[in-house]
């Protein structure tokens, strides 16, 4: 166990005990720093008891026809647990409701696994409920047990898609596979967390390092543009440590583009910091809200995506987020899971909790109304739905870009309306795209996709301005502000060339999303191209305004000074003397897309280079 503290478990079961076996196997293989002291059942015939006996474990049968363990029996049970020094009780297919006396005797020390994505489908027959409701996703949930039925704080969840061919049995079997994976991991988070609470702060086991609450706050605020209610975050961190319950950190992603880009990773990095302190991240894919379309920052109504487009893009997101996030502490969820079950009555009740006047205070809505531009009803719904997600997920913290502030505040207010503690809000800055003007966006053509080839990522990073380089260092790397200031100072003093600093930045980003070897190869390729003078180290820059039209390349050559006339430009093209972004231009009718910000290298002859910047 490598010196880790071993916790003592009691397992409660009523049936075949497959989850008990998954836990016991994890203990036996050394993956779970725990020891099973007792296996308890309400049924003498439970198959799980025989499996426990074959492992040499102590078994106990405490019959019950209804609620399990009243006041008297709870006292006897507690004394038995003390004798065996049981520290955590794990329900593994235990088919009895625990009495309040029992729950109170083990506060925040009872775990349960339930075969649905709570809070939907609690109680009996959750798979049947899922199939009858027509949901597209089900799964399982590990949660702390309180005095309600499957209502305690959620620790971890795993999502399982519902297939058209599923019946109750097949869905249950596929969920069970996830249960066997999830439950030992959740127990491990509780009994073997990276951090344990001491009076003066968090203590990282095994290295003697103590991180105070104030140091945690400083760590979590790296790169944060605005933190709403830091005192509440401090209180949540203290409460989490005292109860052993990780905070639930929510961030929503609308699947409007098929790939993640560096702009998305700003938030992912901040989410990972919470994971480094032992908390749980909920990566929420807004497949339902994606059908509406987020109006944030829009000057016109955005066309919603089809269900097919949303589903395809959501799957692509899932494949990419674990390049940064820790899969062990990540829940991937979909808000269609609860919103597709929302009745008309529920929706009207939700809508009654917010006023139109408050909604129209939103900056982009008010601007459009002043210009007599329409605001559709479905756009007013979007912030309500996003806010309700926080209610369902019981989020402690929600993250978003600075352009999402209104939506995040709605979630905070709705949680208060529904009797929950309002979430703390962390807003992250928006990363500028390659043009250095507008925020990074696939639709604007100024993005660096994290799945692009290593050489493409490297080249795009090298194309940004020297001034923008420091912004990328701050938001796209793990360097401290001290280290970034040192680089800035070295460049200013002339001891470090800006190009060398940019190479280090490009290699750092490529390493994260590909590998060290890929970063080295990308650097070699970049230097090879430059050593052959395919592109000069310095070239003249010319700007063109964004336009709705596509411009003939011959006209662009005249505008940027590479040809005295359109006729001469055409002749140069026919002589194979013109290339755009290293591609030879042979069509005299070739055009350049000026409808969005971009950066291109236009070359005429051997020495005529111009960087054409649109925007």
GROMACS .gro file of C-alpha atoms in nm, residues 40-451:
model
  412
   40UNK     CA    1  -2.358  -0.771   0.667
   41UNK     CA    2  -2.692  -0.872   0.517
   42UNK     CA    3  -3.058  -0.861   0.608
   43UNK     CA    4  -3.101  -1.203   0.436
   44UNK     CA    5  -2.931  -1.524   0.548
   45UNK     CA    6  -2.977  -1.658   0.194
   46UNK     CA    7  -2.789  -1.372   0.024
   47UNK     CA    8  -2.534  -1.521  -0.217
   48UNK     CA    9  -2.292  -1.241  -0.133
   49UNK     CA   10  -2.249  -1.380   0.221
   50UNK     CA   11  -2.112  -1.710   0.090
   51UNK     CA   12  -1.871  -1.521  -0.137
   52UNK     CA   13  -1.750  -1.326   0.167
   53UNK     CA   14  -1.702  -1.644   0.371
   54UNK     CA   15  -1.494  -1.800   0.091
   55UNK     CA   16  -1.266  -1.496   0.122
   56UNK     CA   17  -1.232  -1.558   0.496
   57UNK     CA   18  -1.430  -1.248   0.595
   58UNK     CA   19  -1.656  -1.213   0.897
   59UNK     CA   20  -2.027  -1.214   0.806
   60UNK     CA   21  -2.328  -1.099   1.007
   61UNK     CA   22  -2.702  -1.145   0.938
   62UNK     CA   23  -2.941  -0.888   1.089
   63UNK     CA   24  -3.294  -0.971   0.963
   64UNK     CA   25  -3.542  -0.694   0.896
   65UNK     CA   26  -3.882  -0.685   0.728
   66UNK     CA   27  -3.893  -0.308   0.691
   67UNK     CA   28  -3.673  -0.014   0.786
   68UNK     CA   29  -3.334  -0.152   0.887
   69UNK     CA   30  -3.216  -0.103   1.244
   70UNK     CA   31  -3.420   0.102   1.487
   71UNK     CA   32  -3.280   0.283   1.790
   72UNK     CA   33  -3.200  -0.029   1.997
   73UNK     CA   34  -3.046  -0.232   1.715
   74UNK     CA   35  -2.848   0.070   1.597
   75UNK     CA   36  -2.683   0.090   1.937
   76UNK     CA   37  -2.582  -0.276   1.921
   77UNK     CA   38  -2.462  -0.234   1.562
   78UNK     CA   39  -2.257   0.074   1.651
   79UNK     CA   40  -2.087  -0.113   1.934
   80UNK     CA   41  -2.004  -0.397   1.695
   81UNK     CA   42  -1.857  -0.152   1.445
   82UNK     CA   43  -1.647   0.007   1.716
   83UNK     CA   44  -1.511  -0.333   1.813
   84UNK     CA   45  -1.407  -0.392   1.453
   85UNK     CA   46  -1.302  -0.026   1.416
   86UNK     CA   47  -1.521   0.022   1.107
   87UNK     CA   48  -1.468   0.369   0.957
   88UNK     CA   49  -1.682   0.356   0.642
   89UNK     CA   50  -2.005   0.172   0.559
   90UNK     CA   51  -2.064   0.080   0.194
   91UNK     CA   52  -2.407  -0.029   0.068
   92UNK     CA   53  -2.368  -0.276  -0.220
   93UNK     CA   54  -2.711  -0.382  -0.340
   94UNK     CA   55  -2.862  -0.346   0.007
   95UNK     CA   56  -3.240  -0.352  -0.037
   96UNK     CA   57  -3.354  -0.189   0.284
   97UNK     CA   58  -3.409   0.172   0.384
   98UNK     CA   59  -3.177   0.268   0.668
   99UNK     CA   60  -3.333   0.410   0.981
  100UNK     CA   61  -3.253   0.772   1.075
  101UNK     CA   62  -3.086   0.638   1.391
  102UNK     CA   63  -2.844   0.432   1.184
  103UNK     CA   64  -2.765   0.717   0.943
  104UNK     CA   65  -2.699   0.957   1.230
  105UNK     CA   66  -2.463   0.709   1.394
  106UNK     CA   67  -2.232   0.728   1.087
  107UNK     CA   68  -2.256   1.089   0.964
  108UNK     CA   69  -2.093   1.134   0.623
  109UNK     CA   70  -1.953   0.780   0.649
  110UNK     CA   71  -2.212   0.578   0.455
  111UNK     CA   72  -2.185   0.534   0.078
  112UNK     CA   73  -2.434   0.383  -0.165
  113UNK     CA   74  -2.430   0.304  -0.535
  114UNK     CA   75  -2.755   0.344  -0.729
  115UNK     CA   76  -2.813   0.232  -1.092
  116UNK     CA   77  -2.935   0.563  -1.230
  117UNK     CA   78  -2.803   0.913  -1.279
  118UNK     CA   79  -2.947   1.067  -0.966
  119UNK     CA   80  -3.143   1.275  -0.888
  120UNK     CA   81  -3.360   1.115  -1.160
  121UNK     CA   82  -3.506   0.767  -1.109
  122UNK     CA   83  -3.442   0.711  -0.738
  123UNK     CA   84  -3.584   0.409  -0.558
  124UNK     CA   85  -3.687   0.081  -0.717
  125UNK     CA   86  -3.672  -0.025  -1.083
  126UNK     CA   87  -3.460   0.265  -1.215
  127UNK     CA   88  -3.386   0.090  -1.547
  128UNK     CA   89  -3.758   0.040  -1.608
  129UNK     CA   90  -3.817   0.406  -1.528
  130UNK     CA   91  -3.542   0.508  -1.772
  131UNK     CA   92  -3.680   0.296  -2.057
  132UNK     CA   93  -4.038   0.411  -2.001
  133UNK     CA   94  -3.928   0.776  -1.996
  134UNK     CA   95  -3.743   0.747  -2.328
  135UNK     CA   96  -3.418   0.902  -2.203
  136UNK     CA   97  -3.104   0.860  -2.413
  137UNK     CA   98  -2.865   0.825  -2.119
  138UNK     CA   99  -2.870   0.636  -1.792
  139UNK     CA  100  -2.585   0.524  -1.566
  140UNK     CA  101  -2.493   0.489  -1.201
  141UNK     CA  102  -2.427   0.717  -0.905
  142UNK     CA  103  -2.217   0.683  -0.591
  143UNK     CA  104  -2.351   0.912  -0.319
  144UNK     CA  105  -2.334   0.972   0.052
  145UNK     CA  106  -2.638   0.840   0.238
  146UNK     CA  107  -2.866   1.077   0.423
  147UNK     CA  108  -3.209   1.018   0.578
  148UNK     CA  109  -3.389   1.037   0.242
  149UNK     CA  110  -3.413   0.780  -0.037
  150UNK     CA  111  -3.117   0.812  -0.275
  151UNK     CA  112  -3.105   1.183  -0.194
  152UNK     CA  113  -2.762   1.230  -0.037
  153UNK     CA  114  -2.475   1.434  -0.184
  154UNK     CA  115  -2.342   1.288  -0.509
  155UNK     CA  116  -1.978   1.178  -0.519
  156UNK     CA  117  -1.926   1.022  -0.865
  157UNK     CA  118  -2.136   0.923  -1.165
  158UNK     CA  119  -2.085   0.725  -1.484
  159UNK     CA  120  -2.298   0.771  -1.795
  160UNK     CA  121  -2.427   0.474  -1.998
  161UNK     CA  122  -2.613   0.537  -2.327
  162UNK     CA  123  -2.956   0.378  -2.363
  163UNK     CA  124  -2.966   0.174  -2.684
  164UNK     CA  125  -3.275   0.122  -2.898
  165UNK     CA  126  -3.233  -0.253  -2.850
  166UNK     CA  127  -3.216  -0.229  -2.469
  167UNK     CA  128  -3.460  -0.401  -2.240
  168UNK     CA  129  -3.453  -0.374  -1.862
  169UNK     CA  130  -3.210  -0.664  -1.822
  170UNK     CA  131  -2.958  -0.560  -2.090
  171UNK     CA  132  -2.949  -0.201  -1.965
  172UNK     CA  133  -2.899  -0.321  -1.607
  173UNK     CA  134  -2.609  -0.543  -1.715
  174UNK     CA  135  -2.427  -0.264  -1.897
  175UNK     CA  136  -2.478  -0.029  -1.602
  176UNK     CA  137  -2.345  -0.299  -1.367
  177UNK     CA  138  -2.015  -0.303  -1.557
  178UNK     CA  139  -1.977   0.069  -1.482
  179UNK     CA  140  -2.077   0.014  -1.118
  180UNK     CA  141  -1.793  -0.233  -1.070
  181UNK     CA  142  -1.549   0.025  -1.208
  182UNK     CA  143  -1.695   0.329  -1.032
  183UNK     CA  144  -1.761   0.210  -0.677
  184UNK     CA  145  -1.404   0.111  -0.580
  185UNK     CA  146  -1.280   0.438  -0.730
  186UNK     CA  147  -1.530   0.640  -0.526
  187UNK     CA  148  -1.440   0.456  -0.206
  188UNK     CA  149  -1.076   0.523  -0.286
  189UNK     CA  150  -1.150   0.895  -0.309
  190UNK     CA  151  -1.301   0.891   0.039
  191UNK     CA  152  -1.054   0.663   0.220
  192UNK     CA  153  -0.737   0.743   0.028
  193UNK     CA  154  -0.775   1.102  -0.088
  194UNK     CA  155  -0.467   1.287  -0.205
  195UNK     CA  156  -0.543   1.540   0.068
  196UNK     CA  157  -0.652   1.496   0.430
  197UNK     CA  158  -0.774   1.769   0.662
  198UNK     CA  159  -0.568   1.902   0.949
  199UNK     CA  160  -0.651   2.190   1.177
  200UNK     CA  161  -0.432   2.430   0.980
  201UNK     CA  162  -0.518   2.316   0.628
  202UNK     CA  163  -0.489   2.035   0.379
  203UNK     CA  164  -0.204   1.787   0.423
  204UNK     CA  165  -0.089   1.594   0.117
  205UNK     CA  166  -0.024   1.242   0.240
  206UNK     CA  167   0.323   1.101   0.200
  207UNK     CA  168   0.516   1.423   0.141
  208UNK     CA  169   0.456   1.628   0.454
  209UNK     CA  170   0.335   1.924   0.248
  210UNK     CA  171   0.069   2.139   0.408
  211UNK     CA  172  -0.150   2.362   0.192
  212UNK     CA  173  -0.359   2.611   0.387
  213UNK     CA  174  -0.703   2.725   0.278
  214UNK     CA  175  -0.559   3.062   0.175
  215UNK     CA  176  -0.297   2.886  -0.038
  216UNK     CA  177  -0.570   2.676  -0.196
  217UNK     CA  178  -0.765   2.991  -0.281
  218UNK     CA  179  -0.456   3.145  -0.441
  219UNK     CA  180  -0.395   2.825  -0.638
  220UNK     CA  181  -0.756   2.804  -0.759
  221UNK     CA  182  -0.764   3.169  -0.866
  222UNK     CA  183  -0.473   3.140  -1.111
  223UNK     CA  184  -0.588   3.281  -1.443
  224UNK     CA  185  -0.936   3.363  -1.309
  225UNK     CA  186  -1.086   3.687  -1.439
  226UNK     CA  187  -1.353   3.720  -1.169
  227UNK     CA  188  -1.449   3.521  -0.859
  228UNK     CA  189  -1.794   3.589  -0.719
  229UNK     CA  190  -1.809   3.526  -0.344
  230UNK     CA  191  -1.452   3.421  -0.251
  231UNK     CA  192  -1.563   3.399   0.112
  232UNK     CA  193  -1.819   3.135   0.011
  233UNK     CA  194  -1.552   2.937  -0.173
  234UNK     CA  195  -1.336   2.949   0.140
  235UNK     CA  196  -1.627   2.815   0.347
  236UNK     CA  197  -1.696   2.539   0.092
  237UNK     CA  198  -1.332   2.427   0.102
  238UNK     CA  199  -1.339   2.409   0.481
  239UNK     CA  200  -1.672   2.224   0.479
  240UNK     CA  201  -1.547   1.975   0.221
  241UNK     CA  202  -1.244   1.898   0.434
  242UNK     CA  203  -1.447   1.850   0.750
  243UNK     CA  204  -1.704   1.617   0.591
  244UNK     CA  205  -1.479   1.440   0.341
  245UNK     CA  206  -1.720   1.529   0.059
  246UNK     CA  207  -1.546   1.663  -0.253
  247UNK     CA  208  -1.688   1.980  -0.402
  248UNK     CA  209  -1.883   1.945  -0.726
  249UNK     CA  210  -1.738   2.173  -0.993
  250UNK     CA  211  -1.965   2.228  -1.293
  251UNK     CA  212  -1.875   2.364  -1.634
  252UNK     CA  213  -2.110   2.351  -1.930
  253UNK     CA  214  -2.003   2.305  -2.290
  254UNK     CA  215  -2.241   2.359  -2.579
  255UNK     CA  216  -2.140   2.117  -2.856
  256UNK     CA  217  -2.155   2.382  -3.128
  257UNK     CA  218  -1.822   2.288  -3.289
  258UNK     CA  219  -1.677   1.942  -3.345
  259UNK     CA  220  -1.340   2.011  -3.181
  260UNK     CA  221  -1.198   2.172  -2.871
  261UNK     CA  222  -0.950   2.453  -2.922
  262UNK     CA  223  -0.701   2.631  -2.696
  263UNK     CA  224  -0.971   2.872  -2.584
  264UNK     CA  225  -1.162   2.585  -2.426
  265UNK     CA  226  -0.852   2.463  -2.243
  266UNK     CA  227  -0.835   2.780  -2.033
  267UNK     CA  228  -1.138   2.654  -1.841
  268UNK     CA  229  -1.024   2.292  -1.847
  269UNK     CA  230  -0.698   2.394  -1.677
  270UNK     CA  231  -0.888   2.570  -1.402
  271UNK     CA  232  -1.110   2.265  -1.358
  272UNK     CA  233  -0.802   2.045  -1.328
  273UNK     CA  234  -0.675   2.260  -1.038
  274UNK     CA  235  -0.985   2.166  -0.840
  275UNK     CA  236  -0.920   1.801  -0.924
  276UNK     CA  237  -0.564   1.835  -0.797
  277UNK     CA  238  -0.717   1.921  -0.458
  278UNK     CA  239  -0.939   1.610  -0.467
  279UNK     CA  240  -1.265   1.760  -0.595
  280UNK     CA  241  -1.502   1.629  -0.862
  281UNK     CA  242  -1.549   1.799  -1.198
  282UNK     CA  243  -1.874   1.772  -1.391
  283UNK     CA  244  -1.812   1.824  -1.763
  284UNK     CA  245  -2.167   1.900  -1.873
  285UNK     CA  246  -2.236   1.863  -2.243
  286UNK     CA  247  -2.532   2.085  -2.322
  287UNK     CA  248  -2.692   1.860  -2.580
  288UNK     CA  249  -3.035   1.998  -2.487
  289UNK     CA  250  -2.935   2.365  -2.466
  290UNK     CA  251  -2.739   2.314  -2.789
  291UNK     CA  252  -3.075   2.267  -2.960
  292UNK     CA  253  -3.169   2.618  -2.841
  293UNK     CA  254  -2.846   2.804  -2.911
  294UNK     CA  255  -2.671   3.029  -2.658
  295UNK     CA  256  -2.742   3.397  -2.734
  296UNK     CA  257  -2.440   3.520  -2.534
  297UNK     CA  258  -2.254   3.784  -2.728
  298UNK     CA  259  -2.478   3.743  -3.031
  299UNK     CA  260  -2.611   4.034  -3.232
  300UNK     CA  261  -2.866   3.810  -3.402
  301UNK     CA  262  -3.053   3.490  -3.330
  302UNK     CA  263  -2.827   3.190  -3.377
  303UNK     CA  264  -2.948   2.892  -3.576
  304UNK     CA  265  -2.988   2.593  -3.341
  305UNK     CA  266  -2.815   2.264  -3.416
  306UNK     CA  267  -2.996   1.946  -3.513
  307UNK     CA  268  -3.003   1.653  -3.269
  308UNK     CA  269  -2.770   1.460  -3.499
  309UNK     CA  270  -2.515   1.744  -3.504
  310UNK     CA  271  -2.532   1.784  -3.126
  311UNK     CA  272  -2.482   1.411  -3.066
  312UNK     CA  273  -2.186   1.391  -3.305
  313UNK     CA  274  -2.012   1.693  -3.157
  314UNK     CA  275  -2.073   1.575  -2.801
  315UNK     CA  276  -1.899   1.245  -2.872
  316UNK     CA  277  -1.600   1.435  -3.011
  317UNK     CA  278  -1.581   1.645  -2.694
  318UNK     CA  279  -1.574   1.332  -2.478
  319UNK     CA  280  -1.272   1.199  -2.666
  320UNK     CA  281  -1.070   1.516  -2.605
  321UNK     CA  282  -1.129   1.645  -2.251
  322UNK     CA  283  -0.909   1.384  -2.085
  323UNK     CA  284  -0.603   1.536  -2.249
  324UNK     CA  285  -0.626   1.777  -1.954
  325UNK     CA  286  -0.883   1.652  -1.704
  326UNK     CA  287  -0.825   1.358  -1.472
  327UNK     CA  288  -1.075   1.088  -1.576
  328UNK     CA  289  -1.074   0.949  -1.222
  329UNK     CA  290  -1.237   1.267  -1.087
  330UNK     CA  291  -1.453   1.363  -1.385
  331UNK     CA  292  -1.824   1.310  -1.444
  332UNK     CA  293  -1.936   1.357  -1.805
  333UNK     CA  294  -2.306   1.432  -1.817
  334UNK     CA  295  -2.571   1.556  -2.061
  335UNK     CA  296  -2.845   1.802  -1.970
  336UNK     CA  297  -3.090   1.621  -2.198
  337UNK     CA  298  -3.093   1.359  -1.922
  338UNK     CA  299  -3.330   1.572  -1.714
  339UNK     CA  300  -3.459   1.833  -1.958
  340UNK     CA  301  -3.619   1.576  -2.192
  341UNK     CA  302  -3.821   1.460  -1.890
  342UNK     CA  303  -3.933   1.813  -1.803
  343UNK     CA  304  -4.312   1.842  -1.811
  344UNK     CA  305  -4.504   2.151  -1.917
  345UNK     CA  306  -4.606   2.204  -1.556
  346UNK     CA  307  -4.245   2.187  -1.437
  347UNK     CA  308  -4.136   2.428  -1.707
  348UNK     CA  309  -4.404   2.682  -1.612
  349UNK     CA  310  -4.295   2.659  -1.249
  350UNK     CA  311  -3.934   2.717  -1.354
  351UNK     CA  312  -4.031   3.014  -1.573
  352UNK     CA  313  -4.225   3.168  -1.284
  353UNK     CA  314  -3.905   3.202  -1.081
  354UNK     CA  315  -3.753   3.467  -1.312
  355UNK     CA  316  -3.894   3.783  -1.467
  356UNK     CA  317  -3.881   3.907  -1.826
  357UNK     CA  318  -3.755   4.244  -1.700
  358UNK     CA  319  -3.457   4.079  -1.533
  359UNK     CA  320  -3.386   3.876  -1.844
  360UNK     CA  321  -3.390   4.185  -2.066
  361UNK     CA  322  -3.126   4.347  -1.845
  362UNK     CA  323  -2.884   4.121  -2.025
  363UNK     CA  324  -2.648   4.335  -2.232
  364UNK     CA  325  -2.680   4.159  -2.568
  365UNK     CA  326  -3.060   4.150  -2.542
  366UNK     CA  327  -3.088   4.519  -2.453
  367UNK     CA  328  -2.858   4.616  -2.741
  368UNK     CA  329  -3.066   4.422  -2.990
  369UNK     CA  330  -3.389   4.576  -2.863
  370UNK     CA  331  -3.243   4.926  -2.894
  371UNK     CA  332  -3.161   4.846  -3.257
  372UNK     CA  333  -3.512   4.703  -3.312
  373UNK     CA  334  -3.360   4.361  -3.373
  374UNK     CA  335  -3.570   4.062  -3.264
  375UNK     CA  336  -3.513   3.853  -2.952
  376UNK     CA  337  -3.680   3.513  -2.980
  377UNK     CA  338  -3.866   3.354  -2.689
  378UNK     CA  339  -3.644   3.047  -2.699
  379UNK     CA  340  -3.340   3.269  -2.637
  380UNK     CA  341  -3.496   3.389  -2.311
  381UNK     CA  342  -3.532   3.025  -2.211
  382UNK     CA  343  -3.163   2.944  -2.252
  383UNK     CA  344  -3.033   3.108  -1.929
  384UNK     CA  345  -3.313   2.942  -1.731
  385UNK     CA  346  -3.226   2.598  -1.861
  386UNK     CA  347  -2.854   2.650  -1.800
  387UNK     CA  348  -2.927   2.775  -1.451
  388UNK     CA  349  -3.155   2.481  -1.376
  389UNK     CA  350  -2.868   2.247  -1.465
  390UNK     CA  351  -2.692   2.375  -1.152
  391UNK     CA  352  -2.999   2.292  -0.943
  392UNK     CA  353  -3.013   1.933  -1.072
  393UNK     CA  354  -2.639   1.877  -1.035
  394UNK     CA  355  -2.623   2.047  -0.694
  395UNK     CA  356  -2.317   2.239  -0.811
  396UNK     CA  357  -2.092   2.394  -0.548
  397UNK     CA  358  -1.895   2.591  -0.806
  398UNK     CA  359  -1.971   2.679  -1.167
  399UNK     CA  360  -1.715   2.798  -1.419
  400UNK     CA  361  -1.764   2.990  -1.740
  401UNK     CA  362  -1.619   3.255  -1.964
  402UNK     CA  363  -1.663   3.621  -1.880
  403UNK     CA  364  -1.929   3.635  -2.152
  404UNK     CA  365  -2.134   3.382  -1.949
  405UNK     CA  366  -2.168   3.593  -1.635
  406UNK     CA  367  -2.541   3.657  -1.676
  407UNK     CA  368  -2.619   3.287  -1.727
  408UNK     CA  369  -2.406   3.185  -1.428
  409UNK     CA  370  -2.579   3.437  -1.203
  410UNK     CA  371  -2.918   3.299  -1.309
  411UNK     CA  372  -2.803   2.955  -1.193
  412UNK     CA  373  -2.699   3.098  -0.859
  413UNK     CA  374  -3.038   3.263  -0.810
  414UNK     CA  375  -3.230   2.951  -0.914
  415UNK     CA  376  -3.038   2.739  -0.664
  416UNK     CA  377  -3.142   2.980  -0.391
  417UNK     CA  378  -3.504   2.960  -0.515
  418UNK     CA  379  -3.492   2.581  -0.491
  419UNK     CA  380  -3.355   2.585  -0.137
  420UNK     CA  381  -2.991   2.511  -0.221
  421UNK     CA  382  -2.678   2.697  -0.122
  422UNK     CA  383  -2.598   2.919  -0.424
  423UNK     CA  384  -2.296   2.816  -0.626
  424UNK     CA  385  -1.970   3.007  -0.623
  425UNK     CA  386  -1.888   3.152  -0.967
  426UNK     CA  387  -1.545   3.147  -1.132
  427UNK     CA  388  -1.521   3.333  -1.461
  428UNK     CA  389  -1.229   3.271  -1.691
  429UNK     CA  390  -1.089   3.518  -1.946
  430UNK     CA  391  -1.155   3.467  -2.315
  431UNK     CA  392  -0.842   3.372  -2.509
  432UNK     CA  393  -0.778   3.588  -2.813
  433UNK     CA  394  -0.745   3.405  -3.144
  434UNK     CA  395  -0.455   3.415  -3.389
  435UNK     CA  396  -0.558   3.762  -3.504
  436UNK     CA  397  -0.514   3.897  -3.150
  437UNK     CA  398  -0.844   4.083  -3.176
  438UNK     CA  399  -1.147   3.859  -3.141
  439UNK     CA  400  -1.188   3.566  -2.903
  440UNK     CA  401  -1.066   3.232  -3.032
  441UNK     CA  402  -1.343   3.064  -3.229
  442UNK     CA  403  -1.366   2.793  -3.490
  443UNK     CA  404  -1.634   2.990  -3.671
  444UNK     CA  405  -1.404   3.294  -3.696
  445UNK     CA  406  -1.120   3.086  -3.837
  446UNK     CA  407  -0.870   3.209  -3.576
  447UNK     CA  408  -0.849   2.898  -3.358
  448UNK     CA  409  -0.586   2.636  -3.274
  449UNK     CA  410  -0.760   2.300  -3.240
  450UNK     CA  411  -0.607   2.065  -2.985
  451UNK     CA  412  -0.646   1.772  -3.226
   0.00000   0.00000   0.00000
